[in-house]
Coordinates of C-alpha atoms in Angstrom, one line a residue:
Chain A
M1 CA -27.1 2.6 13.1
N2 CA -23.9 4.7 13.0
R3 CA -21.9 5.5 10.0
R4 CA -19.5 2.6 10.5
D5 CA -22.4 0.2 10.4
L6 CA -23.7 1.7 7.2
F7 CA -20.3 1.4 5.7
A8 CA -20.0 -2.3 6.7
G9 CA -23.5 -3.1 5.6
A10 CA -22.9 -1.7 2.1
A11 CA -19.7 -3.5 1.6
F12 CA -21.5 -6.7 2.6
G13 CA -24.4 -6.0 0.3
L14 CA -22.0 -5.5 -2.7
A15 CA -20.3 -8.8 -2.0
L16 CA -23.6 -10.6 -2.0
A17 CA -24.7 -9.1 -5.3
A18 CA -21.2 -9.4 -6.8
T19 CA -22.1 -6.4 -9.1
P20 CA -21.7 -2.7 -8.5
A21 CA -25.4 -2.2 -9.0
L22 CA -26.4 -2.5 -5.4
A23 CA -23.7 -0.1 -4.2
Q24 CA -25.1 2.5 -6.5
D25 CA -28.3 2.6 -4.4
E26 CA -26.3 3.8 -1.5
S27 CA -24.5 7.1 -1.8
Y28 CA -21.4 8.2 0.2
T29 CA -19.7 11.4 0.9
I30 CA -15.9 11.6 1.2
G31 CA -14.3 14.6 2.8
V32 CA -10.8 15.6 1.5
A33 CA -8.7 18.0 3.7
I34 CA -5.4 19.2 2.4
P35 CA -3.0 22.1 2.8
S36 CA -3.5 25.1 0.4
A37 CA -1.4 25.3 -2.8
T38 CA 1.2 27.6 -1.1
H39 CA 4.2 26.1 -2.8
G40 CA 5.2 23.9 -5.8
F41 CA 4.6 20.5 -4.3
M42 CA 1.3 21.4 -2.6
G43 CA 0.2 23.1 -5.8
G44 CA 0.6 19.8 -7.6
L45 CA -1.1 18.0 -4.7
N46 CA -4.1 20.3 -5.0
Y47 CA -4.2 19.6 -8.8
H48 CA -4.1 15.9 -8.4
A49 CA -6.8 15.9 -5.6
Q50 CA -9.1 17.8 -7.9
A51 CA -8.4 15.6 -10.9
S52 CA -9.0 12.4 -9.0
I53 CA -12.3 13.7 -7.5
E54 CA -13.5 14.6 -11.1
R55 CA -12.5 11.2 -12.3
L56 CA -14.3 9.4 -9.4
E57 CA -17.5 11.5 -9.7
A58 CA -17.7 10.6 -13.4
T59 CA -17.1 6.9 -12.7
Y60 CA -19.2 6.4 -9.6
P61 CA -22.4 8.6 -9.5
Q62 CA -23.0 7.4 -5.9
L63 CA -20.0 9.3 -4.6
D64 CA -19.9 12.9 -3.4
F65 CA -16.9 14.8 -2.4
V66 CA -16.2 17.8 -0.1
L67 CA -12.7 19.3 -0.8
A68 CA -11.3 21.8 1.7
T69 CA -7.9 23.5 1.6
A70 CA -6.3 25.1 4.6
G71 CA -3.4 27.6 5.1
D72 CA -2.9 26.6 8.7
A73 CA -3.7 23.8 11.1
G74 CA -6.6 25.7 12.8
K75 CA -8.5 26.2 9.6
M76 CA -7.9 22.5 8.7
V77 CA -9.4 21.4 12.1
N78 CA -12.4 23.6 11.5
D79 CA -12.8 22.2 7.9
I80 CA -12.9 18.6 9.2
E81 CA -15.3 19.4 12.0
D82 CA -17.6 21.1 9.5
M83 CA -17.4 18.1 7.2
V84 CA -18.7 15.8 9.9
A85 CA -21.3 18.2 11.3
T86 CA -22.8 19.5 8.1
R87 CA -22.0 17.0 5.4
N88 CA -22.2 13.8 7.4
I89 CA -19.1 12.4 5.7
D90 CA -18.6 8.6 5.5
A91 CA -14.8 8.9 5.0
L92 CA -12.1 11.5 5.5
V93 CA -8.9 11.8 3.5
V94 CA -6.5 14.1 5.3
L95 CA -3.0 15.3 4.7
P96 CA -2.3 16.8 8.2
F97 CA -1.1 20.4 8.0
E98 CA 0.9 19.5 11.1
S99 CA 0.8 16.2 13.0
E100 CA 0.3 17.4 16.6
P101 CA -2.7 19.8 16.3
L102 CA -4.5 17.5 13.9
T103 CA -4.2 14.3 15.9
S104 CA -7.0 14.7 18.4
P105 CA -9.5 16.2 15.9
V106 CA -8.9 13.3 13.5
Q107 CA -9.1 10.8 16.3
A108 CA -12.5 12.3 17.3
V109 CA -13.7 11.9 13.7
K110 CA -12.6 8.3 13.7
E111 CA -14.4 7.6 16.9
Q112 CA -17.6 8.7 15.3
G113 CA -17.3 5.8 12.9
V114 CA -15.9 7.7 9.9
W115 CA -13.3 5.9 7.8
V116 CA -9.9 7.8 8.0
T117 CA -7.2 7.9 5.4
V118 CA -4.0 9.8 6.3
V119 CA -1.6 10.9 3.6
D120 CA 2.1 11.7 3.6
R121 CA 2.5 13.1 7.2
G122 CA 1.6 10.8 10.0
L123 CA -0.5 11.7 13.0
S124 CA 1.3 11.9 16.4
V125 CA -0.5 8.8 17.8
P126 CA -0.1 5.6 15.8
G127 CA -3.1 3.4 14.8
I128 CA -5.8 6.1 14.4
E129 CA -6.1 5.8 10.6
D130 CA -7.6 2.9 8.6
L131 CA -5.3 3.6 5.7
Y132 CA -1.9 5.4 5.5
V133 CA -0.6 6.5 2.1
A134 CA 2.9 8.0 1.7
G135 CA 6.0 8.3 -0.5
D136 CA 9.1 6.2 0.0
N137 CA 11.8 8.3 1.5
P138 CA 14.6 5.7 1.7
G139 CA 13.7 4.7 -1.9
F140 CA 13.9 8.3 -3.0
G141 CA 17.5 8.4 -1.9
R142 CA 18.4 4.9 -3.0
V143 CA 17.1 5.3 -6.6
A144 CA 19.1 8.5 -7.0
G145 CA 22.2 7.0 -5.4
E146 CA 22.0 4.0 -7.7
Y147 CA 21.9 6.3 -10.7
F148 CA 25.0 8.2 -9.5
A149 CA 26.9 4.9 -8.8
E150 CA 26.1 3.5 -12.2
T151 CA 26.8 6.6 -14.2
L152 CA 29.9 8.2 -12.6
E153 CA 33.4 6.8 -12.6
E154 CA 35.6 6.0 -9.7
G155 CA 37.2 9.3 -8.5
D156 CA 34.4 11.5 -9.8
N157 CA 33.3 14.4 -7.5
I158 CA 29.8 15.3 -6.3
V159 CA 28.2 17.7 -4.0
V160 CA 24.9 17.2 -2.2
L161 CA 22.2 19.6 -1.0
R162 CA 20.1 18.4 1.9
G163 CA 16.5 19.4 2.9
I164 CA 15.3 20.8 6.2
P165 CA 17.0 18.8 9.0
T166 CA 14.3 16.1 9.7
T167 CA 14.0 12.3 10.0
L168 CA 12.6 12.3 6.5
D169 CA 15.8 14.0 5.1
N170 CA 18.0 11.7 7.2
E171 CA 16.3 8.6 5.7
R172 CA 16.8 9.9 2.2
V173 CA 20.4 10.8 2.6
A174 CA 21.3 7.6 4.5
A175 CA 19.8 5.5 1.6
F176 CA 21.7 7.7 -1.0
E177 CA 25.0 7.2 0.8
E178 CA 24.4 3.4 1.1
A179 CA 23.7 3.2 -2.6
I180 CA 26.9 5.0 -3.6
E181 CA 29.0 3.1 -1.1
G182 CA 31.9 1.3 -2.8
S183 CA 31.5 3.2 -6.1
G184 CA 34.6 5.3 -5.5
I185 CA 32.6 8.5 -5.9
N186 CA 33.9 11.4 -3.8
V187 CA 31.3 13.4 -1.9
L188 CA 33.1 16.8 -1.7
D189 CA 30.5 18.4 0.5
M190 CA 26.9 18.2 1.9
Q191 CA 25.0 21.2 3.1
H192 CA 21.3 21.9 3.9
G193 CA 19.5 23.9 1.3
N194 CA 16.2 23.4 3.2
W195 CA 14.1 22.4 0.2
N196 CA 14.3 26.1 -0.7
R197 CA 15.2 27.7 -4.0
D198 CA 17.1 30.7 -2.6
D199 CA 18.9 28.7 0.1
A200 CA 20.0 26.1 -2.5
F201 CA 21.2 28.9 -4.8
N202 CA 23.4 30.2 -1.9
V203 CA 24.7 26.8 -0.9
M204 CA 25.6 26.0 -4.6
Q205 CA 27.4 29.4 -5.1
D206 CA 29.5 28.5 -2.1
F207 CA 30.2 24.9 -3.5
L208 CA 31.2 26.4 -6.8
S209 CA 33.6 28.9 -5.3
K210 CA 35.2 26.2 -3.1
Y211 CA 35.5 23.3 -5.6
D212 CA 36.9 23.6 -9.1
D213 CA 36.0 20.1 -10.3
I214 CA 32.4 18.9 -9.8
D215 CA 31.0 16.2 -11.9
A216 CA 27.5 16.0 -10.6
V217 CA 25.1 17.4 -8.0
W218 CA 22.4 15.6 -6.0
A219 CA 20.0 18.5 -5.3
S220 CA 17.6 16.0 -3.9
D221 CA 14.5 18.2 -4.6
D222 CA 13.3 20.1 -7.7
D223 CA 12.9 23.4 -5.9
M224 CA 16.5 23.1 -4.8
A225 CA 17.5 22.0 -8.3
V226 CA 16.2 25.2 -9.8
G227 CA 18.4 27.3 -7.4
V228 CA 21.4 25.0 -8.1
L229 CA 20.9 25.4 -11.9
E230 CA 20.8 29.2 -11.6
A231 CA 24.0 29.2 -9.6
I232 CA 25.8 27.0 -12.1
D233 CA 24.5 29.1 -15.0
Q234 CA 25.8 32.3 -13.3
A235 CA 29.2 30.7 -12.8
G236 CA 29.2 29.7 -16.5
R237 CA 30.0 26.0 -15.6
N238 CA 27.0 24.4 -17.3
E239 CA 29.2 22.0 -19.4
E240 CA 31.0 20.7 -16.3
M241 CA 28.3 18.9 -14.3
W242 CA 24.8 17.4 -14.3
V243 CA 22.1 17.8 -11.6
V244 CA 19.5 15.3 -10.2
G245 CA 16.6 16.9 -8.2
G246 CA 13.5 15.0 -7.2
A247 CA 9.7 15.0 -6.9
G248 CA 8.9 15.6 -10.6
M249 CA 8.4 19.4 -11.0
K250 CA 6.9 19.8 -14.5
E251 CA 9.6 22.3 -15.7
I252 CA 12.3 19.8 -14.8
I253 CA 10.3 16.9 -16.4
A254 CA 9.9 18.9 -19.6
R255 CA 13.7 19.4 -19.8
I256 CA 14.3 15.6 -19.2
M257 CA 11.8 14.9 -22.0
E258 CA 13.9 17.2 -24.3
G259 CA 17.0 15.3 -23.4
D260 CA 18.8 18.2 -21.6
P261 CA 22.2 16.8 -20.7
M262 CA 22.3 18.9 -17.4
L263 CA 19.1 17.1 -16.2
P264 CA 19.5 13.4 -17.2
V265 CA 17.0 11.9 -14.8
N266 CA 14.6 12.6 -11.8
V267 CA 13.2 10.6 -9.0
T268 CA 9.5 10.6 -8.1
Y269 CA 8.0 11.5 -4.8
P270 CA 4.6 12.1 -6.3
P271 CA 2.2 14.9 -5.2
A272 CA -0.3 12.5 -7.0
Q273 CA -0.1 10.3 -3.9
I274 CA -3.2 12.2 -2.8
A275 CA -5.0 10.6 -5.8
T276 CA -3.9 7.2 -4.7
A277 CA -5.4 7.9 -1.2
I278 CA -8.7 9.3 -2.6
E279 CA -9.1 6.4 -5.1
L280 CA -8.4 3.7 -2.5
T281 CA -10.8 5.4 0.0
A282 CA -13.5 5.5 -2.8
L283 CA -12.8 1.8 -3.7
G284 CA -13.5 0.8 -0.1
L285 CA -16.9 2.4 -0.3
V286 CA -18.0 1.2 -3.7
S287 CA -16.7 -2.4 -3.4
A288 CA -15.7 -5.1 -0.9
T289 CA -12.0 -4.7 -1.7
P290 CA -9.8 -4.5 1.4
V291 CA -8.2 -1.1 1.5
S292 CA -7.1 -0.7 5.1
G293 CA -3.4 -0.8 5.8
R294 CA -0.2 1.0 4.6
F295 CA 0.6 1.9 1.0
I296 CA 4.1 3.2 0.4
I297 CA 4.3 4.5 -3.1
G298 CA 7.5 3.6 -4.8
S299 CA 10.1 6.2 -5.9
Q300 CA 10.6 5.6 -9.6
M301 CA 13.4 6.9 -11.8
I302 CA 12.2 9.3 -14.5
T303 CA 14.2 9.1 -17.7
P304 CA 13.8 10.8 -21.2
E305 CA 12.1 7.5 -22.3
N306 CA 9.3 7.5 -19.7
A307 CA 9.1 11.2 -18.7
E308 CA 5.9 11.9 -20.5
Q309 CA 4.1 9.5 -18.1
F310 CA 5.1 11.9 -15.2
Y311 CA 4.4 15.2 -17.1
F312 CA 1.2 17.0 -16.1
P313 CA 1.1 20.3 -18.1
D314 CA -2.1 21.5 -16.4
S315 CA -0.6 21.1 -12.9
P316 CA 1.1 24.1 -11.3
F317 CA 3.9 21.7 -10.3
Chain B
M1 CA 6.4 1.3 -29.5
N2 CA 6.6 -1.4 -26.8
R3 CA 3.9 -2.1 -24.3
R4 CA 5.6 0.0 -21.6
D5 CA 5.4 3.1 -23.9
L6 CA 1.8 2.4 -24.7
F7 CA 1.1 2.2 -21.0
A8 CA 3.0 5.5 -20.3
G9 CA 1.3 7.3 -23.2
A10 CA -2.1 6.4 -22.1
A11 CA -1.6 7.6 -18.5
F12 CA -0.3 10.8 -20.0
G13 CA -3.3 11.2 -22.3
L14 CA -5.6 10.7 -19.4
A15 CA -3.8 13.4 -17.3
L16 CA -4.1 15.8 -20.2
A17 CA -7.8 15.2 -20.7
A18 CA -8.5 15.0 -16.9
T19 CA -11.6 12.9 -17.7
P20 CA -11.8 9.1 -18.1
A21 CA -13.1 9.5 -21.7
L22 CA -9.8 9.4 -23.4
A23 CA -8.7 6.3 -21.6
Q24 CA -11.8 4.4 -22.8
D25 CA -10.5 4.7 -26.4
E26 CA -7.5 2.6 -25.4
S27 CA -8.2 -1.0 -24.3
Y28 CA -6.0 -3.0 -22.0
T29 CA -5.6 -6.7 -21.1
I30 CA -4.7 -7.7 -17.6
G31 CA -3.5 -11.3 -16.9
V32 CA -4.2 -12.8 -13.5
A33 CA -2.3 -16.0 -12.5
I34 CA -3.2 -17.6 -9.2
P35 CA -3.0 -21.0 -7.6
S36 CA -6.0 -23.3 -8.0
A37 CA -8.6 -23.5 -5.2
T38 CA -7.0 -26.5 -3.6
H39 CA -7.7 -25.5 0.0
G40 CA -9.8 -23.1 1.9
F41 CA -7.8 -19.9 1.7
M42 CA -7.1 -20.4 -2.0
G43 CA -10.7 -21.1 -2.6
G44 CA -11.6 -17.7 -1.1
L45 CA -8.8 -16.1 -3.2
N46 CA -10.2 -17.6 -6.4
Y47 CA -13.7 -16.3 -5.5
H48 CA -12.4 -12.7 -4.8
A49 CA -10.3 -12.7 -8.0
Q50 CA -13.4 -13.6 -10.0
A51 CA -15.6 -11.1 -8.2
S52 CA -13.2 -8.2 -8.7
I53 CA -12.8 -9.0 -12.4
E54 CA -16.6 -9.0 -12.8
R55 CA -16.8 -5.6 -11.0
L56 CA -14.0 -4.1 -13.1
E57 CA -15.3 -5.3 -16.4
A58 CA -18.7 -3.8 -15.5
T59 CA -17.1 -0.5 -14.4
Y60 CA -14.4 -0.1 -17.2
P61 CA -15.5 -1.5 -20.6
Q62 CA -11.9 -0.8 -21.9
L63 CA -10.5 -3.5 -19.7
D64 CA -10.2 -7.2 -20.5
F65 CA -9.0 -10.0 -18.2
V66 CA -7.4 -13.4 -18.6
L67 CA -7.6 -15.5 -15.4
A68 CA -5.6 -18.6 -15.1
T69 CA -5.3 -21.0 -12.1
A70 CA -2.6 -23.5 -11.7
G71 CA -2.1 -26.6 -9.5
D72 CA 1.7 -26.4 -9.8
A73 CA 4.5 -24.0 -10.6
G74 CA 5.1 -25.4 -14.1
K75 CA 1.5 -24.8 -15.1
M76 CA 1.7 -21.3 -13.8
V77 CA 4.8 -20.5 -15.8
N78 CA 3.1 -21.8 -18.9
D79 CA 0.0 -19.8 -18.2
I80 CA 2.0 -16.6 -17.9
E81 CA 4.0 -17.3 -21.0
D82 CA 0.7 -17.9 -22.9
M83 CA -0.8 -14.6 -21.6
V84 CA 2.2 -12.7 -23.1
A85 CA 2.4 -14.7 -26.4
T86 CA -1.2 -15.0 -27.3
R87 CA -3.1 -12.3 -25.4
N88 CA -0.5 -9.5 -25.4
I89 CA -1.2 -8.6 -21.8
D90 CA -0.4 -5.0 -20.6
A91 CA -0.2 -6.0 -17.0
L92 CA 0.2 -9.2 -15.0
V93 CA -1.1 -9.9 -11.5
V94 CA 0.5 -13.0 -10.0
L95 CA 0.4 -14.9 -6.7
P96 CA 3.5 -17.0 -7.3
F97 CA 2.8 -20.7 -6.7
E98 CA 6.4 -20.9 -5.4
S99 CA 8.9 -18.1 -5.3
E100 CA 11.9 -19.8 -6.9
P101 CA 10.5 -21.3 -10.1
L102 CA 8.4 -18.2 -10.9
T103 CA 11.1 -15.6 -10.5
S104 CA 12.8 -15.8 -13.9
P105 CA 9.6 -16.2 -15.9
V106 CA 8.1 -13.2 -14.2
Q107 CA 11.3 -11.2 -14.7
A108 CA 11.2 -12.0 -18.4
V109 CA 7.6 -10.7 -18.6
K110 CA 8.7 -7.5 -16.8
E111 CA 11.6 -7.0 -19.2
Q112 CA 9.1 -7.1 -22.1
G113 CA 7.5 -4.0 -20.7
V114 CA 4.5 -5.6 -19.0
W115 CA 3.4 -4.1 -15.6
V116 CA 3.9 -6.7 -12.8
T117 CA 2.0 -6.9 -9.6
V118 CA 3.0 -9.6 -7.1
V119 CA 0.7 -10.7 -4.4
D120 CA 1.3 -12.4 -1.0
R121 CA 4.4 -14.5 -1.7
G122 CA 7.4 -12.5 -2.9
L123 CA 9.7 -13.5 -5.8
S124 CA 13.3 -14.7 -4.9
V125 CA 14.8 -11.5 -6.5
P126 CA 13.8 -8.2 -5.0
G127 CA 12.7 -5.3 -7.2
I128 CA 11.2 -7.1 -10.2
E129 CA 7.6 -6.1 -9.5
D130 CA 6.1 -2.7 -9.9
L131 CA 3.6 -3.3 -7.1
Y132 CA 3.6 -5.7 -4.2
V133 CA 0.4 -6.4 -2.2
A134 CA 0.4 -8.6 0.9
G135 CA -1.2 -9.2 4.3
D136 CA 0.4 -8.0 7.5
N137 CA 1.9 -10.9 9.4
P138 CA 3.2 -9.1 12.5
G139 CA -0.1 -7.2 12.6
F140 CA -2.0 -10.6 12.5
G141 CA -0.2 -11.7 15.7
R142 CA -0.3 -8.3 17.4
V143 CA -4.1 -7.8 16.9
A144 CA -4.8 -11.2 18.3
G145 CA -2.3 -10.7 21.2
E146 CA -3.9 -7.4 22.1
Y147 CA -7.3 -9.0 22.4
F148 CA -5.9 -11.7 24.7
A149 CA -4.1 -9.1 26.8
E150 CA -7.2 -7.0 27.2
T151 CA -9.7 -9.8 27.7
L152 CA -7.9 -12.2 30.1
E153 CA -6.9 -11.7 33.7
E154 CA -3.5 -12.0 35.2
G155 CA -2.8 -15.7 35.8
D156 CA -5.1 -17.0 33.1
N157 CA -3.8 -19.9 31.1
I158 CA -3.6 -20.2 27.3
V159 CA -2.2 -22.6 24.7
V160 CA -1.0 -21.7 21.2
L161 CA -1.0 -23.6 17.9
R162 CA 1.6 -22.5 15.4
G163 CA 1.7 -22.9 11.6
I164 CA 4.2 -24.6 9.4
P165 CA 7.7 -23.5 10.7
T166 CA 8.4 -20.5 8.4
T167 CA 9.5 -16.8 8.7
L168 CA 5.9 -15.9 8.3
D169 CA 4.8 -18.0 11.3
N170 CA 7.8 -16.6 13.3
E171 CA 6.7 -13.0 12.6
R172 CA 3.1 -13.7 13.7
V173 CA 4.1 -15.5 16.9
A174 CA 6.8 -12.9 17.9
A175 CA 4.2 -10.1 17.5
F176 CA 1.6 -12.1 19.5
E177 CA 4.1 -12.7 22.3
E178 CA 5.1 -9.0 22.4
A179 CA 1.5 -8.0 22.6
I180 CA 0.8 -10.2 25.7
E181 CA 4.1 -9.3 27.4
G182 CA 3.4 -7.9 30.9
S183 CA -0.2 -9.0 30.9
G184 CA 0.5 -11.9 33.3
I185 CA -1.1 -14.4 31.0
N186 CA 0.6 -17.9 31.2
V187 CA 1.4 -19.5 27.9
L188 CA 1.2 -23.2 29.0
D189 CA 2.4 -24.6 25.6
M190 CA 3.0 -23.8 22.0
Q191 CA 3.1 -26.5 19.3
H192 CA 3.0 -26.6 15.5
G193 CA -0.4 -27.5 14.0
N194 CA 0.9 -26.7 10.5
W195 CA -2.2 -24.7 9.4
N196 CA -3.8 -28.1 9.1
R197 CA -7.1 -29.2 10.6
D198 CA -6.1 -32.8 11.5
D199 CA -2.7 -31.8 12.9
A200 CA -4.4 -29.1 15.0
F201 CA -6.9 -31.6 16.3
N202 CA -4.1 -33.9 17.4
V203 CA -2.1 -31.1 19.1
M204 CA -5.2 -29.8 20.9
Q205 CA -6.1 -33.4 22.1
D206 CA -2.6 -33.5 23.6
F207 CA -3.0 -30.1 25.2
L208 CA -6.3 -31.1 26.7
S209 CA -4.9 -34.3 28.2
K210 CA -1.9 -32.4 29.7
Y211 CA -3.6 -29.3 31.1
D212 CA -6.7 -29.3 33.2
D213 CA -7.2 -25.5 33.2
I214 CA -7.2 -23.7 29.9
D215 CA -8.9 -20.3 29.6
A216 CA -8.3 -19.6 25.9
V217 CA -6.6 -20.9 22.7
W218 CA -4.8 -18.9 20.0
A219 CA -5.3 -21.3 17.1
S220 CA -3.8 -18.6 14.8
D221 CA -5.7 -19.9 11.7
D222 CA -9.3 -20.9 11.0
D223 CA -8.4 -24.3 9.6
M224 CA -6.6 -25.0 12.8
A225 CA -9.5 -23.5 14.8
V226 CA -11.9 -26.0 13.3
G227 CA -9.6 -28.9 14.5
V228 CA -9.2 -27.3 17.9
L229 CA -13.0 -26.8 18.3
E230 CA -13.6 -30.5 17.4
A231 CA -11.0 -31.6 20.0
I232 CA -12.6 -29.4 22.7
D233 CA -16.0 -30.7 21.8
Q234 CA -15.0 -34.3 22.1
A235 CA -13.4 -33.6 25.5
G236 CA -16.6 -31.9 26.6
R237 CA -14.8 -28.8 27.7
N238 CA -16.7 -26.3 25.6
E239 CA -17.7 -24.1 28.6
E240 CA -14.1 -23.8 29.8
M241 CA -12.3 -21.8 27.0
W242 CA -12.7 -19.6 24.0
V243 CA -10.7 -19.9 20.7
V244 CA -9.3 -17.2 18.3
G245 CA -8.4 -18.5 14.8
G246 CA -7.6 -16.1 11.9
A247 CA -8.1 -15.3 8.2
G248 CA -11.9 -15.1 8.3
M249 CA -13.3 -18.4 7.1
K250 CA -17.0 -18.0 6.5
E251 CA -18.2 -20.7 8.9
I252 CA -16.2 -19.0 11.7
I253 CA -17.4 -15.5 10.8
A254 CA -21.0 -16.8 10.8
R255 CA -20.5 -18.1 14.4
I256 CA -19.0 -14.7 15.4
M257 CA -22.0 -12.9 13.9
E258 CA -24.3 -15.2 16.0
G259 CA -22.4 -14.2 19.1
D260 CA -21.0 -17.7 19.8
P261 CA -19.1 -17.3 23.2
M262 CA -16.5 -19.9 22.1
L263 CA -15.5 -17.7 19.1
P264 CA -15.5 -14.1 20.3
V265 CA -13.4 -12.5 17.6
N266 CA -11.2 -13.3 14.5
V267 CA -8.4 -11.5 12.8
T268 CA -8.2 -10.8 9.1
Y269 CA -5.6 -12.0 6.7
P270 CA -7.9 -11.5 3.7
P271 CA -7.9 -13.8 0.7
A272 CA -9.6 -10.7 -0.8
Q273 CA -6.1 -9.1 -1.0
I274 CA -6.1 -10.5 -4.6
A275 CA -9.0 -8.0 -5.3
T276 CA -6.8 -5.1 -3.9
A277 CA -4.0 -6.2 -6.3
I278 CA -6.3 -6.5 -9.3
E279 CA -8.1 -3.2 -8.6
L280 CA -4.9 -1.2 -8.1
T281 CA -3.4 -2.7 -11.3
A282 CA -6.6 -1.7 -13.2
L283 CA -6.5 1.8 -11.7
G284 CA -3.0 2.3 -13.0
L285 CA -4.2 1.6 -16.5
V286 CA -7.4 3.6 -16.5
S287 CA -6.0 6.7 -14.7
A288 CA -2.9 8.6 -13.9
T289 CA -3.0 7.5 -10.2
P290 CA 0.4 6.3 -8.9
V291 CA 0.0 2.6 -8.0
S292 CA 3.6 1.4 -7.9
G293 CA 5.0 0.5 -4.5
R294 CA 4.2 -1.7 -1.6
F295 CA 0.7 -2.1 0.0
I296 CA 0.5 -4.1 3.2
I297 CA -3.1 -4.7 4.0
G298 CA -3.8 -4.3 7.7
S299 CA -5.0 -7.2 9.9
Q300 CA -8.3 -6.1 11.4
M301 CA -10.2 -7.4 14.3
I302 CA -13.5 -9.0 13.4
T303 CA -16.1 -8.7 16.2
P304 CA -19.9 -9.6 16.3
E305 CA -20.5 -5.9 15.6
N306 CA -18.6 -5.7 12.3
A307 CA -18.5 -9.4 11.2
E308 CA -21.0 -9.0 8.4
Q309 CA -18.6 -6.8 6.5
F310 CA -16.2 -9.8 6.4
Y311 CA -18.8 -12.5 5.6
F312 CA -19.0 -13.7 2.0
P313 CA -21.7 -16.4 1.8
D314 CA -20.9 -17.2 -1.9
S315 CA -17.3 -17.7 -1.3
P316 CA -16.1 -21.3 -0.6
F317 CA -13.9 -19.9 2.3

């Protein structure tokens, strides 16, 4: 009986019993492979992975977890092979460090009958994973754009900082542009700040020297927002404009909670999506609930009224 | 403090504590409004709603549920208004009886700060719900089509029964046709059996009288498959062809488990999607896990090897 059969059998058993009691007789091990906490977003992701594992271990004594973090694709491949060889995992939750080098190793795991959940970055070959969990990139741009369109007046001027040139960035920006279409807002300029604080600082310094009337900035990322705010502060133009970043960095959320007029709102692209992926994978093992498919986590607007829901003081991000 | 604030505060409290203990101090009520068990699929859906509520009540003592079933849209609207007025629900899970008459009432519930999860059938206005859970209609056709393409030979003949003429049926059939493209399979005929056993029986009788060489039938639904099998049986042509239905009716799954050559496989469109919706809604209340967004449950192939995972003997469907 391979692992897939075990998995199927247990789900069946639970359905028969219609109580969680039977499932508790059978124990399962879930492997979680994620990138190391090398920068803000991944720091948050590591925090939420750990928090959801603690919650699940307390809720379901029959579940065990192996969490491995990797600073490069090679280490992640080794981690995953170890999980299968030495821990006999029933399910794998993986945020691929890079798509290409992880595709064959994850496919091999899948072929051994292990449930596979892929998070955020897809693999290079479609259809390998049982469950895909990711943020909503068009929604991320649209929610921000709708706020700009509702809040600004016709003729107001904005500048936009873009991420690293990628499909993902294109999707976000296209949805933002569509949402402000017809609002009469002038987009003075758009430049790539590459989701990087220092690059964003330089781009914003350039915008500030070129344009003497800016009403708002779509920084489109909280790391970039930090660089943008620093440039505005050095130019002494804090009263002139507000800034919308994105992804919910805790320092930014704290300022939204305080009602900072420079940071009126934010848009989620939650590092806690790893928790959604781990929770759903666990649910598939402890119950007969269908959890295969594709879950796109909505991008929500964070306002002073709801900000505390998105504030995680213990998270590094 | 309205319900939305309570909800937000609790999620925040849990994140702070990073254990489920705090959340257990706060109790929540989830309303579940679904159509009555008037036919097979809805019977299964009622069974899975009840089973997931039992599982969740046993797992999370801080959760209460109100389950209401309705035979028409007016009753469902009343049920939902009652849940808000007399049970003060924190979240609503609804499978709209019909989209149009449920849209305003559900929107009113949302505006009172109640979390809203919509299942299967969308509302007429987009963006009301926090979470949307549904099956994968293109996937339902594609998975079936891939099986036909892989199993049949060039020149083999098939007939197809379609559902009630709807966008949903069009999506399924278009994906099926795309999957068999280039396989050399001849589609002799396609007619609407309207997801109805008797209609499917009549359509299949007609096919059998018209065509003297049929290798396989895509009945595209298990209720239709039952009618199709009866027609084939009456014509005494059981040895000639196999049939693929869909949605996982338990009598069909039982025959797949037994290795019946006339029913080699099935494709899921699970009535248990209601369990996914209820579980995710509950998870959003007892933890800080992001559960807003859009979850499309994958259509999976059911084979003799994995069929027991999809067999629910206590369910009416």
